[in-house]
PDB file of C-alpha atoms and ligand atoms in Angstrom:
ATOM      1  CA  UNK O   1       4.293   2.477  -7.384  1.00 98.00           C
ATOM      2  CA  UNK O   2       7.252   1.211  -9.275  1.00 98.00           C
ATOM      3  CA  UNK O   3       8.850   3.120 -12.390  1.00 98.00           C
ATOM      4  CA  UNK O   4       9.907   6.139 -11.359  1.00 98.00           C
ATOM      5  CA  UNK O   5      13.652   5.287 -11.666  1.00 98.00           C
ATOM      6  CA  UNK O   6      12.808   4.630 -15.286  1.00 98.00           C
ATOM      7  CA  UNK O   7      10.693   7.710 -16.129  1.00 98.00           C
ATOM      8  CA  UNK O   8      12.684   9.801 -15.245  1.00 98.00           C
ATOM      9  CA  UNK O   9      16.229   7.636 -17.030  1.00 98.00           C
ATOM     10  CA  UNK O  10      13.769   8.405 -19.317  1.00 98.00           C
ATOM     11  CA  UNK O  11      13.941  12.150 -19.888  1.00 98.00           C
ATOM     12  CA  UNK O  12      17.854  11.544 -18.645  1.00 98.00           C
ATOM     13  CA  UNK O  13      16.867  13.410 -15.382  1.00 98.00           C
ATOM     14  CA  UNK O  14      18.119  11.798 -11.981  1.00 98.00           C
ATOM     15  CA  UNK O  15      16.434   9.484 -10.490  1.00 98.00           C
ATOM     16  CA  UNK O  16      14.817  12.196  -7.811  1.00 98.00           C
ATOM     17  CA  UNK O  17      12.805  13.947 -10.093  1.00 98.00           C
ATOM     18  CA  UNK O  18      10.760  10.364 -10.990  1.00 98.00           C
ATOM     19  CA  UNK O  19      10.020  10.439  -7.087  1.00 98.00           C
ATOM     20  CA  UNK O  20       8.720  13.808  -7.345  1.00 98.00           C
ATOM     21  CA  UNK O  21       6.525  13.530 -10.078  1.00 98.00           C
ATOM     22  CA  UNK O  22       4.634  10.641  -8.767  1.00 98.00           C
ATOM     23  CA  UNK O  23       2.581  12.891  -6.589  1.00 98.00           C
ATOM     24  CA  UNK O  24       0.348  13.344  -9.284  1.00 98.00           C
ATOM     25  CA  UNK O  25      -0.456  10.094  -9.697  1.00 98.00           C
ATOM     26  CA  UNK O  26      -0.413   9.159  -6.220  1.00 98.00           C
ATOM     27  CA  UNK O  27      -3.351  11.755  -5.374  1.00 98.00           C
ATOM     28  CA  UNK O  28      -4.442  10.225  -9.387  1.00 98.00           C
ATOM     29  CA  UNK O  29      -5.121   7.408  -8.462  1.00 98.00           C
ATOM     30  CA  UNK O  30      -6.802   8.339  -4.484  1.00 98.00           C
ATOM     31  CA  UNK O  31      -9.700  10.553  -6.636  1.00 98.00           C
ATOM     32  CA  UNK O  32     -10.266   8.152  -8.426  1.00 98.00           C
ATOM     33  CA  UNK O  33     -10.308   4.739  -6.742  1.00 98.00           C
ATOM     34  CA  UNK O  34     -12.364   7.744  -3.740  1.00 98.00           C
ATOM     35  CA  UNK O  35     -15.473   8.117  -6.272  1.00 97.00           C
ATOM     36  CA  UNK O  36     -14.721   3.872  -7.711  1.00 97.00           C
ATOM     37  CA  UNK O  37     -16.102   4.188  -4.145  1.00 97.00           C
ATOM     38  CA  UNK O  38     -12.613   1.539  -3.146  1.00 98.00           C
ATOM     39  CA  UNK O  39     -13.850   1.171   0.546  1.00 98.00           C
ATOM     40  CA  UNK O  40      -9.275   0.286   1.135  1.00 98.00           C
ATOM     41  CA  UNK O  41      -6.396   1.778  -0.900  1.00 98.00           C
ATOM     42  CA  UNK O  42      -3.122   0.665  -0.273  1.00 98.00           C
ATOM     43  CA  UNK O  43      -0.170   2.768  -1.709  1.00 98.00           C
ATOM     44  CA  UNK O  44       3.672   1.336  -1.423  1.00 98.00           C
ATOM     45  CA  UNK O  45       5.669   3.613  -1.015  1.00 98.00           C
ATOM     46  CA  UNK O  46       8.777   2.293   0.707  1.00 98.00           C
ATOM     47  CA  UNK O  47       9.780  -1.103   1.877  1.00 98.00           C
ATOM     48  CA  UNK O  48      12.162  -1.829   3.958  1.00 98.00           C
ATOM     49  CA  UNK O  49      14.721  -3.450   1.533  1.00 97.00           C
ATOM     50  CA  UNK O  50      14.595   0.313  -0.101  1.00 98.00           C
ATOM     51  CA  UNK O  51      17.177   1.611   3.020  1.00 98.00           C
ATOM     52  CA  UNK O  52      19.449   0.338   1.089  1.00 98.00           C
ATOM     53  CA  UNK O  53      19.694   2.565  -1.297  1.00 98.00           C
ATOM     54  CA  UNK O  54      21.948   5.774  -1.442  1.00 98.00           C
ATOM     55  CA  UNK O  55      21.224   9.037   1.838  1.00 98.00           C
ATOM     56  CA  UNK O  56      19.838  10.962  -0.947  1.00 98.00           C
ATOM     57  CA  UNK O  57      17.156   9.330  -2.443  1.00 98.00           C
ATOM     58  CA  UNK O  58      16.084   7.445   0.842  1.00 98.00           C
ATOM     59  CA  UNK O  59      16.167  11.616   1.643  1.00 98.00           C
ATOM     60  CA  UNK O  60      14.216  12.795  -0.923  1.00 98.00           C
ATOM     61  CA  UNK O  61      11.643   9.984  -0.556  1.00 98.00           C
ATOM     62  CA  UNK O  62      10.819  10.593   3.501  1.00 98.00           C
ATOM     63  CA  UNK O  63      10.821  15.088   2.344  1.00 98.00           C
ATOM     64  CA  UNK O  64       8.325  14.161   0.055  1.00 98.00           C
ATOM     65  CA  UNK O  65       6.120  11.284   2.293  1.00 98.00           C
ATOM     66  CA  UNK O  66       6.261  14.287   4.958  1.00 98.00           C
ATOM     67  CA  UNK O  67       5.233  17.093   2.040  1.00 98.00           C
ATOM     68  CA  UNK O  68       2.870  15.381   0.488  1.00 98.00           C
ATOM     69  CA  UNK O  69       0.745  14.127   3.982  1.00 98.00           C
ATOM     70  CA  UNK O  70       1.318  18.426   5.106  1.00 98.00           C
ATOM     71  CA  UNK O  71       0.197  18.867   1.933  1.00 98.00           C
ATOM     72  CA  UNK O  72      -2.865  16.991   1.057  1.00 98.00           C
ATOM     73  CA  UNK O  73      -4.448  16.415   5.368  1.00 98.00           C
ATOM     74  CA  UNK O  74      -7.025  18.315   4.282  1.00 98.00           C
ATOM     75  CA  UNK O  75      -8.277  17.489   1.610  1.00 98.00           C
ATOM     76  CA  UNK O  76      -7.910  14.337   2.436  1.00 98.00           C
ATOM     77  CA  UNK O  77      -9.998  14.208   5.793  1.00 98.00           C
ATOM     78  CA  UNK O  78     -13.152  15.628   3.766  1.00 98.00           C
ATOM     79  CA  UNK O  79     -13.286  13.313   0.992  1.00 98.00           C
ATOM     80  CA  UNK O  80     -13.812  11.070   4.592  1.00 98.00           C
ATOM     81  CA  UNK O  81     -11.021   9.416   4.200  1.00 98.00           C
ATOM     82  CA  UNK O  82      -9.070   7.456   6.961  1.00 98.00           C
ATOM     83  CA  UNK O  83      -5.593   6.896   6.965  1.00 98.00           C
ATOM     84  CA  UNK O  84      -2.904   4.659   7.919  1.00 98.00           C
ATOM     85  CA  UNK O  85       0.331   3.578   8.111  1.00 98.00           C
ATOM     86  CA  UNK O  86       1.716  -0.027   7.486  1.00 98.00           C
ATOM     87  CA  UNK O  87       5.438  -0.399   9.331  1.00 98.00           C
ATOM     88  CA  UNK O  88       7.199   2.468  10.080  1.00 98.00           C
ATOM     89  CA  UNK O  89       9.277   1.069  13.058  1.00 97.00           C
ATOM     90  CA  UNK O  90      12.254   2.045  11.524  1.00 98.00           C
ATOM     91  CA  UNK O  91      14.916   4.696  13.701  1.00 98.00           C
ATOM     92  CA  UNK O  92      15.824   6.861  10.278  1.00 98.00           C
ATOM     93  CA  UNK O  93      12.579   8.523   9.761  1.00 98.00           C
ATOM     94  CA  UNK O  94      12.775  11.872  10.791  1.00 98.00           C
ATOM     95  CA  UNK O  95      10.813  12.822  14.407  1.00 98.00           C
ATOM     96  CA  UNK O  96       9.285  15.077  12.276  1.00 98.00           C
ATOM     97  CA  UNK O  97       7.420  12.575   9.294  1.00 98.00           C
ATOM     98  CA  UNK O  98       6.888  10.196  12.682  1.00 98.00           C
ATOM     99  CA  UNK O  99       4.597  13.168  13.937  1.00 98.00           C
ATOM    100  CA  UNK O 100       2.650  14.516  10.823  1.00 98.00           C
ATOM    101  CA  UNK O 101       1.747  10.818  10.430  1.00 98.00           C
ATOM    102  CA  UNK O 102       0.404  10.772  13.664  1.00 98.00           C
ATOM    103  CA  UNK O 103      -1.166  13.618  13.093  1.00 98.00           C
ATOM    104  CA  UNK O 104      -2.965  12.594   9.929  1.00 98.00           C
ATOM    105  CA  UNK O 105      -3.958   9.292  11.426  1.00 98.00           C
ATOM    106  CA  UNK O 106      -5.692  11.695  13.781  1.00 98.00           C
ATOM    107  CA  UNK O 107      -7.266  13.537  11.886  1.00 98.00           C
ATOM    108  CA  UNK O 108      -8.654  11.110  10.423  1.00 98.00           C
ATOM    109  CA  UNK O 109      -8.761   8.358  12.307  1.00 98.00           C
ATOM    110  CA  UNK O 110     -12.994   8.566  12.637  1.00 98.00           C
ATOM    111  CA  UNK O 111     -13.870   8.720   8.593  1.00 98.00           C
ATOM    112  CA  UNK O 112     -15.156   5.285   6.712  1.00 98.00           C
ATOM    113  CA  UNK O 113     -15.741   6.258   4.122  1.00 98.00           C
ATOM    114  CA  UNK O 114     -12.235   4.480   2.798  1.00 98.00           C
ATOM    115  CA  UNK O 115      -9.751   3.826   4.246  1.00 98.00           C
ATOM    116  CA  UNK O 116      -5.781   4.858   3.345  1.00 99.00           C
ATOM    117  CA  UNK O 117      -2.842   3.042   3.968  1.00 98.00           C
ATOM    118  CA  UNK O 118       0.252   3.672   2.769  1.00 98.00           C
ATOM    119  CA  UNK O 119       2.573   0.839   2.843  1.00 98.00           C
ATOM    120  CA  UNK O 120       6.201   2.591   4.212  1.00 98.00           C
ATOM    121  CA  UNK O 121       9.410   1.248   5.739  1.00 98.00           C
ATOM    122  CA  UNK O 122       6.631  -2.116   4.807  1.00 98.00           C
ATOM    123  CA  UNK O 123       7.706  -5.359   4.419  1.00 98.00           C
ATOM    124  CA  UNK O 124       5.639  -8.392   4.306  1.00 98.00           C
ATOM    125  CA  UNK O 125       7.840 -10.922   6.351  1.00 98.00           C
ATOM    126  CA  UNK O 126       8.074  -8.765   8.883  1.00 98.00           C
ATOM    127  CA  UNK O 127       4.988  -8.240   9.271  1.00 98.00           C
ATOM    128  CA  UNK O 128       5.076 -12.323   9.598  1.00 98.00           C
ATOM    129  CA  UNK O 129       7.319 -12.918  12.039  1.00 98.00           C
ATOM    130  CA  UNK O 130       6.129  -9.480  14.861  1.00 98.00           C
ATOM    131  CA  UNK O 131       3.176 -11.935  14.214  1.00 98.00           C
ATOM    132  CA  UNK O 132       5.201 -14.639  15.386  1.00 98.00           C
ATOM    133  CA  UNK O 133       6.910 -12.649  18.247  1.00 98.00           C
ATOM    134  CA  UNK O 134       3.299 -11.809  19.677  1.00 98.00           C
ATOM    135  CA  UNK O 135       2.174 -15.237  19.730  1.00 98.00           C
ATOM    136  CA  UNK O 136       5.009 -16.874  21.792  1.00 98.00           C
ATOM    137  CA  UNK O 137       5.091 -14.242  24.226  1.00 98.00           C
ATOM    138  CA  UNK O 138       1.919 -14.428  25.085  1.00 98.00           C
ATOM    139  CA  UNK O 139       2.928 -17.984  25.703  1.00 98.00           C
ATOM    140  CA  UNK O 140      -0.699 -19.528  23.048  1.00 98.00           C
ATOM    141  CA  UNK O 141      -0.796 -22.813  23.132  1.00 98.00           C
ATOM    142  CA  UNK O 142       0.495 -24.171  19.786  1.00 97.00           C
ATOM    143  CA  UNK O 143      -2.364 -26.304  19.019  1.00 98.00           C
ATOM    144  CA  UNK O 144      -4.544 -23.239  19.619  1.00 98.00           C
ATOM    145  CA  UNK O 145      -2.877 -21.505  16.607  1.00 98.00           C
ATOM    146  CA  UNK O 146      -4.362 -20.723  13.421  1.00 98.00           C
ATOM    147  CA  UNK O 147      -4.267 -18.667   9.933  1.00 98.00           C
ATOM    148  CA  UNK O 148      -8.000 -16.991  11.836  1.00 97.00           C
ATOM    149  CA  UNK O 149      -5.901 -16.410  15.311  1.00 97.00           C
ATOM    150  CA  UNK O 150      -2.369 -15.652  13.840  1.00 98.00           C
ATOM    151  CA  UNK O 151      -3.809 -13.334  11.540  1.00 98.00           C
ATOM    152  CA  UNK O 152      -5.549 -11.317  14.411  1.00 98.00           C
ATOM    153  CA  UNK O 153      -1.506 -10.469  15.134  1.00 98.00           C
ATOM    154  CA  UNK O 154      -1.093  -8.819  12.147  1.00 98.00           C
ATOM    155  CA  UNK O 155      -0.955  -4.829  11.966  1.00 98.00           C
ATOM    156  CA  UNK O 156      -4.441  -3.749  10.319  1.00 98.00           C
ATOM    157  CA  UNK O 157      -6.014  -7.079  12.073  1.00 98.00           C
ATOM    158  CA  UNK O 158      -9.611  -5.640  10.410  1.00 98.00           C
ATOM    159  CA  UNK O 159      -8.142  -4.802   6.331  1.00 97.00           C
ATOM    160  CA  UNK O 160      -9.783  -7.201   4.692  1.00 97.00           C
ATOM    161  CA  UNK O 161      -7.607  -9.622   3.159  1.00 97.00           C
ATOM    162  CA  UNK O 162      -6.154  -7.775  -0.502  1.00 98.00           C
ATOM    163  CA  UNK O 163      -8.769  -8.537  -3.769  1.00 98.00           C
ATOM    164  CA  UNK O 164      -6.575  -6.619  -6.298  1.00 98.00           C
ATOM    165  CA  UNK O 165      -2.809  -5.828  -6.605  1.00 98.00           C
ATOM    166  CA  UNK O 166      -2.034  -3.028  -9.458  1.00 98.00           C
ATOM    167  CA  UNK O 167       1.821  -3.355  -9.965  1.00 98.00           C
ATOM    168  CA  UNK O 168       3.282  -0.727 -12.871  1.00 98.00           C
ATOM    169  CA  UNK O 169       6.264  -0.169 -14.962  1.00 98.00           C
ATOM    170  CA  UNK O 170       6.037  -4.146 -15.663  1.00 96.00           C
ATOM    171  CA  UNK O 171       8.119  -5.432 -13.197  1.00 97.00           C
ATOM    172  CA  UNK O 172       6.718  -8.459 -12.118  1.00 98.00           C
ATOM    173  CA  UNK O 173       7.427  -9.774  -8.382  1.00 97.00           C
ATOM    174  CA  UNK O 174       6.099  -8.985  -5.451  1.00 97.00           C
ATOM    175  CA  UNK O 175       8.894  -7.590  -3.406  1.00 98.00           C
ATOM    176  CA  UNK O 176       7.585  -8.998   0.333  1.00 98.00           C
ATOM    177  CA  UNK O 177       4.298  -6.523  -0.113  1.00 98.00           C
ATOM    178  CA  UNK O 178       1.572  -7.977   2.587  1.00 98.00           C
ATOM    179  CA  UNK O 179       2.836 -11.294   2.463  1.00 98.00           C
ATOM    180  CA  UNK O 180      -0.049 -12.984   3.720  1.00 98.00           C
ATOM    181  CA  UNK O 181      -2.805 -10.541   2.799  1.00 98.00           C
ATOM    182  CA  UNK O 182      -1.911 -11.556  -0.213  1.00 98.00           C
ATOM    183  CA  UNK O 183      -2.153 -15.066  -0.263  1.00 97.00           C
ATOM    184  CA  UNK O 184      -5.755 -15.507  -2.894  1.00 96.00           C
ATOM    185  CA  UNK O 185      -4.887 -11.792  -4.605  1.00 98.00           C
ATOM    186  CA  UNK O 186      -5.143 -10.629  -9.197  1.00 98.00           C
ATOM    187  CA  UNK O 187      -2.053  -9.205  -9.943  1.00 98.00           C
ATOM    188  CA  UNK O 188      -1.823  -6.684 -12.316  1.00 98.00           C
ATOM    189  CA  UNK O 189       0.494  -5.620 -14.525  1.00 98.00           C
ATOM    190  CA  UNK O 190       0.072  -2.615 -16.051  1.00 98.00           C
ATOM    191  CA  UNK O 191       3.373  -1.363 -18.395  1.00 98.00           C
ATOM    192  CA  UNK O 192       3.185   2.850 -16.354  1.00 98.00           C
ATOM    193  CA  UNK O 193       5.857   3.468 -15.475  1.00 99.00           C
ATOM    194  CA  UNK O 194       3.945   5.671 -11.832  1.00 99.00           C
ATOM    195  CA  UNK O 195       4.704   8.827 -12.898  1.00 99.00           C
ATOM    196  CA  UNK O 196       2.542   8.720 -16.004  1.00 99.00           C
ATOM    197  CA  UNK O 197      -0.645   6.729 -13.318  1.00 99.00           C
ATOM    198  CA  UNK O 198      -3.899   8.041 -14.159  1.00 98.00           C
ATOM    199  CA  UNK O 199      -7.029   7.515 -12.868  1.00 98.00           C
ATOM    200  CA  UNK O 200      -8.403   6.149 -16.292  1.00 98.00           C
ATOM    201  CA  UNK O 201      -5.115   3.611 -15.851  1.00 98.00           C
ATOM    202  CA  UNK O 202      -6.521   2.759 -13.009  1.00 98.00           C
ATOM    203  CA  UNK O 203      -9.779   2.260 -13.982  1.00 98.00           C
ATOM    204  CA  UNK O 204      -8.580  -0.231 -16.217  1.00 98.00           C
ATOM    205  CA  UNK O 205      -7.199  -1.950 -13.718  1.00 98.00           C
ATOM    206  CA  UNK O 206     -10.643  -2.564 -12.073  1.00 98.00           C
ATOM    207  CA  UNK O 207     -11.831  -4.046 -15.522  1.00 97.00           C
ATOM    208  CA  UNK O 208      -9.341  -6.754 -15.579  1.00 97.00           C
ATOM    209  CA  UNK O 209     -10.422  -7.380 -12.188  1.00 97.00           C
ATOM    210  CA  UNK O 210     -14.105  -7.747 -12.559  1.00 96.00           C
ATOM    211  CA  UNK O 211     -13.811 -10.057 -15.597  1.00 96.00           C
ATOM    212  CA  UNK O 212     -11.054 -12.600 -13.889  1.00 95.00           C
ATOM    213  CA  UNK O 213     -13.150 -15.725 -11.956  1.00 89.00           C
ATOM    214  CA  UNK O 214     -11.746 -15.649  -8.408  1.00 86.00           C
ATOM    215  CA  UNK O 215     -12.381 -19.292  -7.258  1.00 89.00           C
ATOM    216  CA  UNK O 216     -10.298 -19.202  -4.092  1.00 90.00           C
ATOM    217  CA  UNK O 217      -9.041 -22.942  -5.294  1.00 89.00           C
ATOM    218  CA  UNK O 218     -12.215 -24.081  -5.752  1.00 91.00           C
ATOM    219  CA  UNK O 219     -14.479 -24.918  -8.564  1.00 89.00           C
ATOM    220  CA  UNK O 220     -16.751 -21.564  -8.985  1.00 81.00           C
ATOM    221  CA  UNK O 221     -16.617 -18.453  -7.822  1.00 74.00           C
ATOM    222  CA  UNK O 222     -17.967 -17.880  -4.286  1.00 71.00           C
ATOM    223  CA  UNK O 223     -21.209 -15.900  -3.664  1.00 68.00           C
ATOM    224  CA  UNK O 224     -20.322 -11.651  -3.244  1.00 62.00           C
ATOM    225  CA  UNK O 225     -20.570 -11.472   0.741  1.00 57.00           C
ATOM    226  CA  UNK O 226     -20.910  -7.422  -0.232  1.00 49.00           C
ATOM    227  CA  UNK O 227     -17.772  -6.719   1.642  1.00 49.00           C
ATOM    228  CA  UNK O 228     -14.767  -4.484   0.203  1.00 47.00           C
ATOM    229  CA  UNK O 229     -14.968  -4.527  -4.400  1.00 44.00           C
ATOM    230  CA  UNK O 230     -16.239  -6.919  -6.004  1.00 38.00           C
TER     231      UNK O 230
HETATM  232  C1  LIG Q   1       9.116   4.420  -6.855  1.00 90.64           C
HETATM  233  O1  LIG Q   1       9.393   3.839  -8.390  1.00 90.64           O
HETATM  234  C2  LIG Q   1       9.588   2.686  -6.284  1.00 90.64           C
HETATM  235  C3  LIG Q   1       9.842   3.730  -4.809  1.00 90.64           C
HETATM  236  C4  LIG Q   1      10.607   2.010  -4.265  1.00 90.64           C
HETATM  237  C5  LIG Q   1       9.966   4.597  -4.374  1.00 90.64           C
HETATM  238  P1  LIG Q   1      12.378   2.493  -8.616  1.00 90.64           P
HETATM  239  O2  LIG Q   1      12.498   3.993  -7.209  1.00 90.64           O
HETATM  240  O3  LIG Q   1      11.527   1.909  -8.282  1.00 90.64           O
HETATM  241  O4  LIG Q   1      11.953   3.245 -10.288  1.00 90.64           O
HETATM  242  P2  LIG Q   1      12.828   2.427 -10.900  1.00 90.64           P
HETATM  243  O5  LIG Q   1      11.899   0.840 -10.703  1.00 90.64           O
HETATM  244  O6  LIG Q   1      14.127   2.462 -10.959  1.00 90.64           O
HETATM  245  O7  LIG Q   1      12.267   2.620 -12.320  1.00 90.64           O
HETATM  246 MG1  LIG Q   2      11.448  -0.205  -9.004  1.00 90.64          MG
END
């Protein structure tokens, strides 16, 4: 979800105004994905590197996330959305926010219509290092480490691999997002800034994805598995 700062700068507003304006886009995209029958939607809200931003901006982002959780928890639940978080390990995360996150996950844990994963204080490299550490801690012999067994050590191992990544604002980088899981993801880079991103932009991205020919390194697209959004 990129481009909040640029959106604010275009209006001569502080960067935080862009973060505030992002809420409408988040809600619209969750609704659009839910309506489209997307089973797994992940939103990259805050990276392990975002802690380097000025303290005042980080503070606003933390407050906005907490406010959004409290405001939308019931609506998410009634729509059958299971809410999960990816990351959330840094001690700088305020206890009140950690509690609200835990409450939202507990409230929605049995929902299955769609799983919404909020990557917050997320770093793809950190997840890979943690997976390696857990294998070593358990004394797993090297020859028993396979791509499958490694993937099971990552957070949320039941999550399917990423099919499509949408990065707004025209920036074309991975920025440490789910590095293992995006190995064969399709990427789209709509120029629209995140606060302006709406359901129709999301539909367009899905349409671009549908037209892509996914070969996974082979020569022919594999037969659909019937899982996920294809
Ligand atoms: C939002 O956009 C992404 C977050 C980390 C919250 P940015 O804050 O990165 O906006 P730009 O890239 O400066 O426009
Ligand atoms: Mg940015």
